[in-house]
XYZ file of N, CA and C in Angstrom:
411
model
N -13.862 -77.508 0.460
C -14.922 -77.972 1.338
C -15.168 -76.909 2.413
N -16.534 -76.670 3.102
C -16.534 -76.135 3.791
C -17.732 -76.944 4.747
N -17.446 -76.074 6.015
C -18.554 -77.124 7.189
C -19.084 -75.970 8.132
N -19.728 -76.496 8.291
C -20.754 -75.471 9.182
C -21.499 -76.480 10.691
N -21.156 -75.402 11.666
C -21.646 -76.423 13.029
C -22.500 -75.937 13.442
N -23.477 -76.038 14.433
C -23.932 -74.907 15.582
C -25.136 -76.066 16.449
N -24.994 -75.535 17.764
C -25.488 -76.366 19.046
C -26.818 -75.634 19.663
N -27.437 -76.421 20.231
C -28.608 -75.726 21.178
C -28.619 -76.669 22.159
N -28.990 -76.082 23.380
C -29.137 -77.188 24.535
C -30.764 -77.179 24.683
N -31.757 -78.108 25.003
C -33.193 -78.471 25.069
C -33.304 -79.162 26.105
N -34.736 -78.334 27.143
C -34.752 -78.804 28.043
C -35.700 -80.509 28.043
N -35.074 -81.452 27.372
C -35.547 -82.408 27.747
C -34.675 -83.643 27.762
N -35.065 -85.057 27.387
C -34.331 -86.039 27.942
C -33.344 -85.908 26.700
N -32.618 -86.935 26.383
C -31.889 -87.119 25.133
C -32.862 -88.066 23.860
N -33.315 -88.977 24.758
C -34.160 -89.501 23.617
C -35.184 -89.096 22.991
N -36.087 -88.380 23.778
C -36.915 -87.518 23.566
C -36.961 -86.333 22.201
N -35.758 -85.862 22.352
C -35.333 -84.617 21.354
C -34.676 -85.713 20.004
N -33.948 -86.534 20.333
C -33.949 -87.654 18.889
C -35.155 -88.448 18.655
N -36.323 -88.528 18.929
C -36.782 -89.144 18.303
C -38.034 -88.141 17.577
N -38.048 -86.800 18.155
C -38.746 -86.047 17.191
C -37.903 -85.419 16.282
N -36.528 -85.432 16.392
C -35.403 -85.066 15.104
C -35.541 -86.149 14.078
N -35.570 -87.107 14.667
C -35.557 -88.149 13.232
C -36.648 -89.072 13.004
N -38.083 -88.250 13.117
C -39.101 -88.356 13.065
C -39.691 -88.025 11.034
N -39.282 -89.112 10.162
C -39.417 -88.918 9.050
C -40.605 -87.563 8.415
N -41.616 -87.852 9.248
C -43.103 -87.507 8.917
C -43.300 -86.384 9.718
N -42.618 -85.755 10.331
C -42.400 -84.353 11.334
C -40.876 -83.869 10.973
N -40.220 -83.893 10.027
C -38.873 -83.487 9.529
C -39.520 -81.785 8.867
N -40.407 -81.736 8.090
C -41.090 -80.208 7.870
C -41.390 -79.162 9.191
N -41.614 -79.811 10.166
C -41.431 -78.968 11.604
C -40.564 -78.319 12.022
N -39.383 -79.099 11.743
C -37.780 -77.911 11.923
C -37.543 -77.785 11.053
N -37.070 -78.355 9.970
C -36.087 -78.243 9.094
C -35.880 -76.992 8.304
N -34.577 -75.859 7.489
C -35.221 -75.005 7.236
C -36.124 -74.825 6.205
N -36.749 -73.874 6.093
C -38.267 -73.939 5.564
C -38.403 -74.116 3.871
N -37.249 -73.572 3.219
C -36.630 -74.009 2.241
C -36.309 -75.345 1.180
N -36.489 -76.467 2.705
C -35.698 -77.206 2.458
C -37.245 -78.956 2.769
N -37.089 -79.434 1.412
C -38.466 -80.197 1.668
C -38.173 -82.052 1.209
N -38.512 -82.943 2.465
C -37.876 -83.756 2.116
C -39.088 -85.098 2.252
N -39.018 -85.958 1.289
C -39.821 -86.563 0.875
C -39.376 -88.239 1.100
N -40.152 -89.177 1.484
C -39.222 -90.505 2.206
C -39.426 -91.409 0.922
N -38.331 -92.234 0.642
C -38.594 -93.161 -0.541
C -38.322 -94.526 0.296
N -37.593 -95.042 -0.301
C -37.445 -96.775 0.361
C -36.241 -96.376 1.008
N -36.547 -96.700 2.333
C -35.823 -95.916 3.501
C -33.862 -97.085 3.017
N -32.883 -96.347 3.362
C -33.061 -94.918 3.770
C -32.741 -93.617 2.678
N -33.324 -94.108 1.783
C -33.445 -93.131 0.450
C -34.468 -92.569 0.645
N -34.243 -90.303 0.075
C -35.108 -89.909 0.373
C -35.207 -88.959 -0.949
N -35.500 -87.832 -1.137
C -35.425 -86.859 -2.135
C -36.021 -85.468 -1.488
N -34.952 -84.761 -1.908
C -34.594 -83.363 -0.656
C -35.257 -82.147 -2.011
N -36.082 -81.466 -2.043
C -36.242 -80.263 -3.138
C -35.964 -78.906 -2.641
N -35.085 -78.557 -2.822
C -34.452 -77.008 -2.402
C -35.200 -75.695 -2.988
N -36.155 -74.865 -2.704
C -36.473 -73.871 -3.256
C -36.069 -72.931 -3.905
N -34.807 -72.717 -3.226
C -33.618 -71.781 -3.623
C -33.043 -71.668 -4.967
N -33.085 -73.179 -5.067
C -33.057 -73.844 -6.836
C -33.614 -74.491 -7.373
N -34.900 -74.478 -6.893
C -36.055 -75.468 -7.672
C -35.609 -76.910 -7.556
N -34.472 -77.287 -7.305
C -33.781 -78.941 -7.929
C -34.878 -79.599 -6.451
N -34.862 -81.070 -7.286
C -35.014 -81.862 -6.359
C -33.573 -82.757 -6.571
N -32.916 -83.437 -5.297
C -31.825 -84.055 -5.013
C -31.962 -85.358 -4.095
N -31.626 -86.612 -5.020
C -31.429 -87.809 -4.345
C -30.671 -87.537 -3.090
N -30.730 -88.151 -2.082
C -30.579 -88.091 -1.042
C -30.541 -89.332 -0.166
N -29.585 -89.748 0.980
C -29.724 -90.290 1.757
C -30.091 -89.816 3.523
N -30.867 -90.729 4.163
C -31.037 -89.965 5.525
C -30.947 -91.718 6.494
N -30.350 -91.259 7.272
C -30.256 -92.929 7.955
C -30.307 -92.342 9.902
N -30.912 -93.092 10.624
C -30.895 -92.811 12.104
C -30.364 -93.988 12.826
N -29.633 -93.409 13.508
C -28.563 -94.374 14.589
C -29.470 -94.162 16.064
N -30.706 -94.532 16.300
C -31.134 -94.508 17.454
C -30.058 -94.748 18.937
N -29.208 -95.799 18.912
C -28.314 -96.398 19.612
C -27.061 -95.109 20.142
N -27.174 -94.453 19.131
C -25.938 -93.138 19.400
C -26.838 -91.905 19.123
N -28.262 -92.136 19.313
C -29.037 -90.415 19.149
C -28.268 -89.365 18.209
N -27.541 -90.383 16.654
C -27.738 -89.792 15.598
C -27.855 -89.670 14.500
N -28.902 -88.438 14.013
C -29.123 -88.367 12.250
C -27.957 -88.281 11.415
N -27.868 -88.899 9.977
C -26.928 -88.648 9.205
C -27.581 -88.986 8.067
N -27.075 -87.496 7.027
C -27.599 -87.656 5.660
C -26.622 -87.218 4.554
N -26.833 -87.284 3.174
C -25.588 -86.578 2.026
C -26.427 -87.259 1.398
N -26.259 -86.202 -0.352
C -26.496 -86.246 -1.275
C -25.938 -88.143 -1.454
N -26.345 -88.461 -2.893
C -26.467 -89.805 -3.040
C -25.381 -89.818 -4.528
N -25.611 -89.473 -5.570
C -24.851 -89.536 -6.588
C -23.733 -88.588 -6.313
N -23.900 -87.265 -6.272
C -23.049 -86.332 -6.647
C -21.967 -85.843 -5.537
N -22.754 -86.278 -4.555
C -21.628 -85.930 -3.002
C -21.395 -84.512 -2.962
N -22.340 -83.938 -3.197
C -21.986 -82.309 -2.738
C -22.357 -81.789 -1.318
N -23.165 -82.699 -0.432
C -23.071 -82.082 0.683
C -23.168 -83.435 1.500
N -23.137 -83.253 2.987
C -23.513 -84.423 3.970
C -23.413 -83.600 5.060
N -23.753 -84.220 6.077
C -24.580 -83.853 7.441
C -24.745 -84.602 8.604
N -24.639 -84.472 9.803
C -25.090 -85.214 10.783
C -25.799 -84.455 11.887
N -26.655 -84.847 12.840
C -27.136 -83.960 13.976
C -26.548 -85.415 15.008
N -26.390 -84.704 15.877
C -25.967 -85.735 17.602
C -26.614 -85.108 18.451
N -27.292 -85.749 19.592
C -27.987 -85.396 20.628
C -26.988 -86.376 21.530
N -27.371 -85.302 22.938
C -26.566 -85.693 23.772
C -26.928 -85.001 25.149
N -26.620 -85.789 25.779
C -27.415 -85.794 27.275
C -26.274 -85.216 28.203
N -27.288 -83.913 28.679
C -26.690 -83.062 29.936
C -26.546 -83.744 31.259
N -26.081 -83.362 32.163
C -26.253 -83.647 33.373
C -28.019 -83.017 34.338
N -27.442 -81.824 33.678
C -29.469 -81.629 34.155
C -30.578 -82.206 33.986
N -30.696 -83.416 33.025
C -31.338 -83.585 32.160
C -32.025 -83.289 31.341
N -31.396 -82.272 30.556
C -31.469 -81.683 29.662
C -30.380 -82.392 28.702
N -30.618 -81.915 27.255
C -29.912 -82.337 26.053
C -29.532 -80.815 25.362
N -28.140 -81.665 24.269
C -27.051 -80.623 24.159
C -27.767 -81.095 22.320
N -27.794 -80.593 21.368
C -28.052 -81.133 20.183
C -27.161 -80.112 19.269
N -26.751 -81.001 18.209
C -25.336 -80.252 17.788
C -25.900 -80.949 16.305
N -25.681 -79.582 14.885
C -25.656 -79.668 13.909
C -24.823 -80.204 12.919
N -24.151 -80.049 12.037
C -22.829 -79.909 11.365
C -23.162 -80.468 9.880
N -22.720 -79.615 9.310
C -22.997 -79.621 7.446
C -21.886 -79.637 7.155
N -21.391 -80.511 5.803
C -20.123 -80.242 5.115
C -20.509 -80.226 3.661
N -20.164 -78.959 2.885
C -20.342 -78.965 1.656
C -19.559 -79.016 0.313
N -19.428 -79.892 0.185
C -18.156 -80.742 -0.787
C -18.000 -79.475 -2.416
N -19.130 -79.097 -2.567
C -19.206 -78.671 -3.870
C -19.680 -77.421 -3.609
N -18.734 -76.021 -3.748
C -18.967 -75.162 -3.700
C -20.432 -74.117 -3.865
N -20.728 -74.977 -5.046
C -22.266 -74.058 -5.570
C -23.408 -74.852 -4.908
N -23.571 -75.637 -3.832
C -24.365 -76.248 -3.420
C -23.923 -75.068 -1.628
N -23.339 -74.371 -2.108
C -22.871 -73.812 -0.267
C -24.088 -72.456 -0.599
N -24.882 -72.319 -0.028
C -25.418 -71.299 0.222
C -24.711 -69.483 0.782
N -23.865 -70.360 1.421
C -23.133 -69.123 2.130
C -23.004 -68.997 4.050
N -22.349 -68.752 4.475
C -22.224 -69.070 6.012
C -23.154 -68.312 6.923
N -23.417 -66.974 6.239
C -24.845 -65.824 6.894
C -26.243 -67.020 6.841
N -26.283 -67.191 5.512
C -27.412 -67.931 5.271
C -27.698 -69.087 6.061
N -26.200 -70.178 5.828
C -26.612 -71.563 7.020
C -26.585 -71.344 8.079
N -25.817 -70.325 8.841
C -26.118 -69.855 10.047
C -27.396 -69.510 10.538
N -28.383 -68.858 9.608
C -29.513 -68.565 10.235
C -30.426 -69.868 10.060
N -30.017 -70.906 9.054
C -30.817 -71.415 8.598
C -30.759 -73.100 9.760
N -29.505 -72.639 10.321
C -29.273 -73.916 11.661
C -29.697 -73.562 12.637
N -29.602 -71.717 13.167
C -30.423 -71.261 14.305
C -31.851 -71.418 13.991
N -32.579 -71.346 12.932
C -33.617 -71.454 12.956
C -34.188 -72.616 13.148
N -33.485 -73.848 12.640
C -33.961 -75.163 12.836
C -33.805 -76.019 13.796
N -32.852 -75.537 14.822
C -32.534 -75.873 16.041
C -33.860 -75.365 16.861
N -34.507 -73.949 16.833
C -35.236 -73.414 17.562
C -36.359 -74.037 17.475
N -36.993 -74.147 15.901
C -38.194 -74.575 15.534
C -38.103 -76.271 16.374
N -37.006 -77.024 16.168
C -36.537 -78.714 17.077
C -37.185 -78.569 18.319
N -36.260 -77.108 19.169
C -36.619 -77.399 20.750
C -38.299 -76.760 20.648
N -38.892 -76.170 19.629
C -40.354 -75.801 19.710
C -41.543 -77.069 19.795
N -40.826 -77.680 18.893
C -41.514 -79.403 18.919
C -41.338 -80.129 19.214
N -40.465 -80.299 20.424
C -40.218 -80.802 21.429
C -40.722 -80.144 23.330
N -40.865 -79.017 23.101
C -41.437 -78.594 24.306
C -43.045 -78.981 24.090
N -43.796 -78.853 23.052
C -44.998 -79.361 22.475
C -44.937 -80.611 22.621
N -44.239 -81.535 22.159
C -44.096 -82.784 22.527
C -44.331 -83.466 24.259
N -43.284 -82.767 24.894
C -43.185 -82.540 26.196
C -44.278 -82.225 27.108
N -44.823 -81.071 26.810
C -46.055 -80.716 27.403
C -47.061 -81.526 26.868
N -47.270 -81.285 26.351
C -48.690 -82.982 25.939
C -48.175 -84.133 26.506
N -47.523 -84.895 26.508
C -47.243 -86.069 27.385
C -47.204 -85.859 28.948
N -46.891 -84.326 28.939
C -46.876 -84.445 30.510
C -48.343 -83.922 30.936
N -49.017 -83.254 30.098
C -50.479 -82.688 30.942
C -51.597 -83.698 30.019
């Protein structure tokens, strides 16, 4: 098994940044770009990876109450996932990734998820400062 973490802090509330993270129908906004996920009868979804053409049953479920996402493959258990948001004292939020990949050939590689969590963290706090600024002006 292997797991992969990585954090960004966003300048906004806590709820704010979870509810455009686990925003079914705005999940193509961050997520990495690769990676395309389609909603079935909640909380079943189907994830299609470019990388390998596959499309993959999938679960995705949101814990509004604890500001967090959690998802994993559905039959085969080769990967799972959670994001947590979490509230600074500034009021600002701390949002924290973490992948675990049960089945080796489903691991991309640690260069790769690394860029592929910095990137989706960034693109998060991008649609959320957008978020932010429109509600506030």
């Amino acid at each position: 098994m292997t797991e992969y973490e990585r954090s960004r802090t966003m300048p906004a509330q806590p709820e704010q940044v979870f509810d455009q993270a686990a925003n079914v129908g705005q999940l193509a906004t961050w997520l990495p770009r690769d990676l395309h996920v389609e909603p079935e009868e909640p909380p079943a979804v189907t994830v299609h990876e470019d990388r390998t053409d596959q499309d993959t049953s999938a679960l995705l479920s949101a814990r509004p109450e604890q500001l967090r996402l959690e998802w994993g493959t559905r039959e085969q258990g080769s990967y799972a996932g959670w994001l947590q948001v979490a509230g600074l004292d500034s009021g600002a939020s701390e949002v924290t990734v973490h992948l675990s990949f049960f089945d080796d050939t489903h691991d991309p590689g640690r260069r790769t998820v690394a860029e592929a969590l910095d990137g989706s963290l960034r693109r998060l706090e991008e649609q959320v400062r957008l978020r932010t600024d429109n509600a506030a002006g």
